[in-house]
Amino acid sequence: MELFYNSLPPVTKAYGSLCLLTTAACQLGLLNPLYISLYFPLVFSQFQVWRLVTNFFFLGKFSINFGIRLLMIARYGVQLENGPFDNRTADFLWMMIFGAFSLLVLSAVPWFSSFFLGTSLVFVLLYVWSREFPNAQINIYGLFTLQAFYLPWAMLALDILFGASPLPDLMGIIAGHLYYYLTVLHPLAGGKNILKTPMWLHSLVARWGIGRQQAFGRPGTRPAPNTPTAGVAFSGRSYRLNQ
């Protein structure tokens, strides 16, 4: 178990650990979830700005759903950080930051209002993973198999079937698609990547010695693989365009 934990990439390991520790602390009564929930009136009137961050670390009470969300971080987050984002720790962290910011904006809309956005951020990871590995075959609870491209929608449908609210899943899908559109689909259509990872984040990651950074090209770029499918949307590319 220790070897597995130490082998996890840094950003996924940090986020998964914070989710586990925070949820466990709430479950054991050591931390009141109300103190870390997202409540905009307290954020702006009493400057409780930590709520903008801490709400992402609570995944609900210990349950099957909690275990599934944690496993999703361990599987899809790890595969992204070790695959398409290999040697691009700052870019992966930037994806997480942009996803979190997008979810905060969505949560300000009354219909999407939510006290905790941890599940939604997990779905951002799931959605981006499903676009990077669209042809992977996924077995759903041993019941049926489908392509990874459709996995976010299948998980959303299962949550509805089991009586859970679809809003957290839907918010994650929206934020994940926004990131993927701005960094992949829009550049492929001839536009600029307006979501480049900022230099300050590259410098911060390098200064802290977190993960690995590529040593070639401009920050946030990666050469396209020399394959016939390179540059085709939803083909499971392991790179980002930066025009």
Short mmCIF file of C-alpha atoms in Angstrom, two decimals:
data_model
loop_
_atom_site.label_atom_id
_atom_site.label_comp_id
_atom_site.label_asym_id
_atom_site.label_seq_id
_atom_site.Cartn_x
_atom_site.Cartn_y
_atom_site.Cartn_z
CA MET A 1 0.00 0.00 0.00
CA GLU A 2 2.83 2.38 0.86
CA LEU A 3 4.57 1.66 -2.43
CA PHE A 4 1.35 2.34 -4.33
CA TYR A 5 0.79 5.63 -2.51
CA ASN A 6 4.35 6.80 -3.07
CA SER A 7 4.07 5.94 -6.77
CA LEU A 8 1.12 8.29 -7.30
CA PRO A 9 1.83 11.50 -9.25
CA PRO A 10 2.00 14.60 -7.04
CA VAL A 11 -1.15 16.57 -7.91
CA THR A 12 -3.46 13.56 -7.93
CA LYS A 13 -1.89 12.27 -4.71
CA ALA A 14 -2.30 15.62 -2.97
CA TYR A 15 -5.92 16.09 -4.05
CA GLY A 16 -6.94 12.51 -3.26
CA SER A 17 -5.26 12.70 0.16
CA LEU A 18 -6.97 15.99 1.02
CA CYS A 19 -10.34 14.55 0.00
CA LEU A 20 -9.82 11.43 2.11
CA LEU A 21 -8.56 13.30 5.18
CA THR A 22 -11.21 16.02 5.03
CA THR A 23 -14.08 13.59 4.52
CA ALA A 24 -12.75 11.34 7.30
CA ALA A 25 -12.43 14.30 9.67
CA CYS A 26 -16.04 15.28 8.98
CA GLN A 27 -17.24 11.70 9.36
CA LEU A 28 -15.47 11.33 12.72
CA GLY A 29 -16.86 14.60 14.04
CA LEU A 30 -13.48 16.33 14.12
CA LEU A 31 -14.56 18.91 11.56
CA ASN A 32 -17.97 20.43 10.95
CA PRO A 33 -18.70 20.41 7.20
CA LEU A 34 -20.52 23.73 7.62
CA TYR A 35 -17.17 25.41 8.30
CA ILE A 36 -15.72 24.38 4.95
CA SER A 37 -18.83 24.57 2.75
CA LEU A 38 -19.22 27.04 -0.09
CA TYR A 39 -21.50 29.82 1.12
CA PHE A 40 -20.99 33.01 -0.85
CA PRO A 41 -22.61 35.41 1.69
CA LEU A 42 -19.99 34.43 4.29
CA VAL A 43 -17.20 34.57 1.71
CA PHE A 44 -17.97 38.18 0.81
CA SER A 45 -19.45 39.58 4.04
CA GLN A 46 -17.05 37.98 6.52
CA PHE A 47 -14.12 37.30 4.16
CA GLN A 48 -14.17 33.56 4.83
CA VAL A 49 -12.28 33.02 1.59
CA TRP A 50 -11.05 29.54 2.57
CA ARG A 51 -14.51 28.25 1.66
CA LEU A 52 -13.65 28.84 -2.02
CA VAL A 53 -11.03 26.08 -1.68
CA THR A 54 -12.05 23.77 1.17
CA ASN A 55 -15.42 22.87 -0.33
CA PHE A 56 -13.61 20.87 -3.04
CA PHE A 57 -12.17 18.44 -0.46
CA PHE A 58 -15.42 17.02 0.89
CA LEU A 59 -16.91 14.12 -1.08
CA GLY A 60 -19.88 13.36 1.15
CA LYS A 61 -20.38 10.87 3.94
CA PHE A 62 -18.57 7.52 3.89
CA SER A 63 -20.58 5.46 1.43
CA ILE A 64 -20.28 3.52 -1.80
CA ASN A 65 -20.49 6.80 -3.72
CA PHE A 66 -17.61 8.22 -1.68
CA GLY A 67 -15.50 5.15 -2.45
CA ILE A 68 -16.33 5.38 -6.16
CA ARG A 69 -15.34 9.07 -6.30
CA LEU A 70 -12.06 8.35 -4.53
CA LEU A 71 -11.33 5.49 -6.93
CA MET A 72 -12.11 7.80 -9.85
CA ILE A 73 -9.43 10.20 -8.62
CA ALA A 74 -6.97 7.33 -8.18
CA ARG A 75 -7.66 5.90 -11.63
CA TYR A 76 -8.50 8.71 -14.00
CA GLY A 77 -6.43 11.40 -12.31
CA VAL A 78 -3.38 9.13 -12.24
CA GLN A 79 -3.80 8.05 -15.86
CA LEU A 80 -4.09 11.67 -16.97
CA GLU A 81 -1.13 12.90 -14.95
CA ASN A 82 1.06 9.96 -15.98
CA GLY A 83 -0.17 9.95 -19.59
CA PRO A 84 -1.23 13.05 -21.52
CA PHE A 85 0.16 15.31 -18.79
CA ASP A 86 3.39 13.39 -18.20
CA ASN A 87 6.25 15.86 -17.58
CA ARG A 88 3.60 18.59 -17.51
CA THR A 89 2.75 18.89 -13.83
CA ALA A 90 2.05 22.63 -14.08
CA ASP A 91 -0.36 22.06 -16.98
CA PHE A 92 -2.23 19.39 -15.02
CA LEU A 93 -2.44 21.64 -11.97
CA TRP A 94 -3.67 24.47 -14.20
CA MET A 95 -6.42 22.19 -15.52
CA MET A 96 -7.50 21.51 -11.94
CA ILE A 97 -7.42 25.23 -11.05
CA PHE A 98 -9.41 26.21 -14.15
CA GLY A 99 -11.91 23.43 -13.47
CA ALA A 100 -12.35 24.59 -9.87
CA PHE A 101 -12.77 28.23 -10.95
CA SER A 102 -15.34 27.27 -13.58
CA LEU A 103 -17.30 25.30 -10.98
CA LEU A 104 -17.28 28.27 -8.59
CA VAL A 105 -18.71 30.47 -11.34
CA LEU A 106 -21.37 27.87 -12.13
CA SER A 107 -22.24 27.55 -8.46
CA ALA A 108 -22.98 31.27 -8.33
CA VAL A 109 -25.90 30.58 -10.68
CA PRO A 110 -28.92 29.81 -8.45
CA TRP A 111 -29.92 26.68 -10.37
CA PHE A 112 -26.40 25.21 -9.93
CA SER A 113 -25.92 26.39 -6.34
CA SER A 114 -24.00 23.83 -4.29
CA PHE A 115 -22.29 23.81 -0.91
CA PHE A 116 -19.66 21.27 -1.96
CA LEU A 117 -18.03 20.91 -5.38
CA GLY A 118 -15.71 17.95 -4.78
CA THR A 119 -17.79 15.51 -6.82
CA SER A 120 -18.01 18.02 -9.65
CA LEU A 121 -14.23 18.44 -9.74
CA VAL A 122 -13.83 14.66 -9.89
CA PHE A 123 -16.13 14.72 -12.91
CA VAL A 124 -13.89 17.31 -14.55
CA LEU A 125 -11.08 14.75 -14.34
CA LEU A 126 -13.39 12.02 -15.63
CA TYR A 127 -14.56 14.10 -18.59
CA VAL A 128 -11.07 15.15 -19.69
CA TRP A 129 -9.88 11.55 -19.30
CA SER A 130 -12.76 10.30 -21.46
CA ARG A 131 -11.69 12.69 -24.22
CA GLU A 132 -8.02 11.73 -24.00
CA PHE A 133 -8.78 7.99 -24.01
CA PRO A 134 -12.07 7.87 -25.96
CA ASN A 135 -11.65 4.33 -27.28
CA ALA A 136 -10.81 2.66 -23.97
CA GLN A 137 -13.29 -0.07 -23.00
CA ILE A 138 -14.87 0.44 -19.58
CA ASN A 139 -16.84 -2.17 -17.67
CA ILE A 140 -19.65 -0.64 -15.59
CA TYR A 141 -20.20 -2.61 -12.38
CA GLY A 142 -19.83 -5.83 -14.36
CA LEU A 143 -23.14 -5.11 -16.09
CA PHE A 144 -22.09 -3.76 -19.47
CA THR A 145 -19.11 -2.39 -21.37
CA LEU A 146 -18.91 0.89 -23.23
CA GLN A 147 -16.34 3.22 -24.76
CA ALA A 148 -14.73 5.70 -22.41
CA PHE A 149 -16.04 8.55 -24.55
CA TYR A 150 -19.53 7.93 -23.14
CA LEU A 151 -18.48 7.20 -19.55
CA PRO A 152 -19.32 10.61 -18.01
CA TRP A 153 -22.88 10.38 -19.32
CA ALA A 154 -23.21 6.79 -18.19
CA MET A 155 -22.12 7.74 -14.66
CA LEU A 156 -24.58 10.63 -14.65
CA ALA A 157 -27.39 8.30 -15.76
CA LEU A 158 -26.51 5.80 -13.03
CA ASP A 159 -26.59 8.52 -10.37
CA ILE A 160 -30.08 9.50 -11.54
CA LEU A 161 -31.10 5.83 -11.50
CA PHE A 162 -29.92 5.45 -7.90
CA GLY A 163 -31.72 8.60 -6.77
CA ALA A 164 -28.79 11.01 -6.58
CA SER A 165 -28.88 14.53 -7.94
CA PRO A 166 -27.39 14.83 -11.44
CA LEU A 167 -26.32 18.46 -10.93
CA PRO A 168 -22.82 17.79 -9.48
CA ASP A 169 -22.05 15.43 -12.37
CA LEU A 170 -23.49 17.82 -14.95
CA MET A 171 -21.49 20.75 -13.57
CA GLY A 172 -18.29 18.72 -13.83
CA ILE A 173 -19.10 17.75 -17.42
CA ILE A 174 -19.74 21.39 -18.35
CA ALA A 175 -16.49 22.59 -16.75
CA GLY A 176 -14.51 19.69 -18.24
CA HIS A 177 -15.88 20.35 -21.72
CA LEU A 178 -15.10 24.05 -21.43
CA TYR A 179 -11.47 23.23 -20.61
CA TYR A 180 -11.22 20.69 -23.43
CA TYR A 181 -12.83 23.03 -25.92
CA LEU A 182 -10.54 25.95 -25.09
CA THR A 183 -7.32 23.90 -25.07
CA VAL A 184 -7.97 21.35 -27.83
CA LEU A 185 -11.05 21.78 -29.98
CA HIS A 186 -10.78 25.54 -30.51
CA PRO A 187 -7.06 25.40 -31.47
CA LEU A 188 -7.78 22.49 -33.83
CA ALA A 189 -10.38 24.68 -35.55
CA GLY A 190 -7.69 27.29 -36.19
CA GLY A 191 -8.09 29.42 -33.07
CA LYS A 192 -5.58 30.26 -30.39
CA ASN A 193 -5.23 28.41 -27.13
CA ILE A 194 -6.39 31.18 -24.82
CA LEU A 195 -5.94 28.97 -21.76
CA LYS A 196 -2.17 28.60 -21.68
CA THR A 197 -0.67 27.66 -18.35
CA PRO A 198 0.71 30.93 -16.88
CA MET A 199 4.44 31.32 -16.38
CA TRP A 200 4.04 31.99 -12.66
CA LEU A 201 2.54 28.54 -12.17
CA HIS A 202 5.39 26.89 -14.11
CA SER A 203 7.87 28.82 -11.94
CA LEU A 204 6.02 27.90 -8.75
CA VAL A 205 5.93 24.19 -9.60
CA ALA A 206 9.62 24.26 -10.53
CA ARG A 207 10.54 26.13 -7.36
CA TRP A 208 8.63 23.68 -5.16
CA GLY A 209 10.13 20.74 -7.04
CA ILE A 210 6.70 19.24 -7.67
CA GLY A 211 6.51 16.55 -10.34
CA ARG A 212 8.36 16.94 -13.63
CA GLN A 213 8.48 19.58 -16.31
CA GLN A 214 9.34 19.06 -19.96
CA ALA A 215 12.62 20.57 -21.05
CA PHE A 216 11.69 21.45 -24.62
CA GLY A 217 9.62 24.10 -26.35
CA ARG A 218 7.50 26.76 -24.74
CA PRO A 219 5.72 26.07 -21.43
CA GLY A 220 2.53 24.14 -21.98
CA THR A 221 3.46 22.82 -25.41
CA ARG A 222 4.11 19.33 -26.59
CA PRO A 223 5.03 18.04 -30.01
CA ALA A 224 2.31 16.12 -31.81
CA PRO A 225 3.02 12.41 -32.14
CA ASN A 226 3.90 11.21 -35.61
CA THR A 227 0.77 9.14 -36.15
CA PRO A 228 -2.01 9.26 -38.74
CA THR A 229 -4.53 10.27 -36.06
CA ALA A 230 -2.55 13.19 -34.70
CA GLY A 231 -4.64 16.36 -34.67
CA VAL A 232 -8.00 14.60 -34.88
CA ALA A 233 -10.47 15.68 -32.24
CA PHE A 234 -11.48 13.02 -29.73
CA SER A 235 -8.77 10.64 -30.94
CA GLY A 236 -7.11 10.25 -27.57
CA ARG A 237 -4.17 12.56 -28.24
CA SER A 238 -1.59 12.93 -25.48
CA TYR A 239 -0.64 16.51 -26.14
CA ARG A 240 -1.98 20.03 -26.14
CA LEU A 241 -1.76 22.65 -28.88
CA ASN A 242 -0.53 26.12 -28.00
CA GLN A 243 -0.80 28.45 -30.95
#
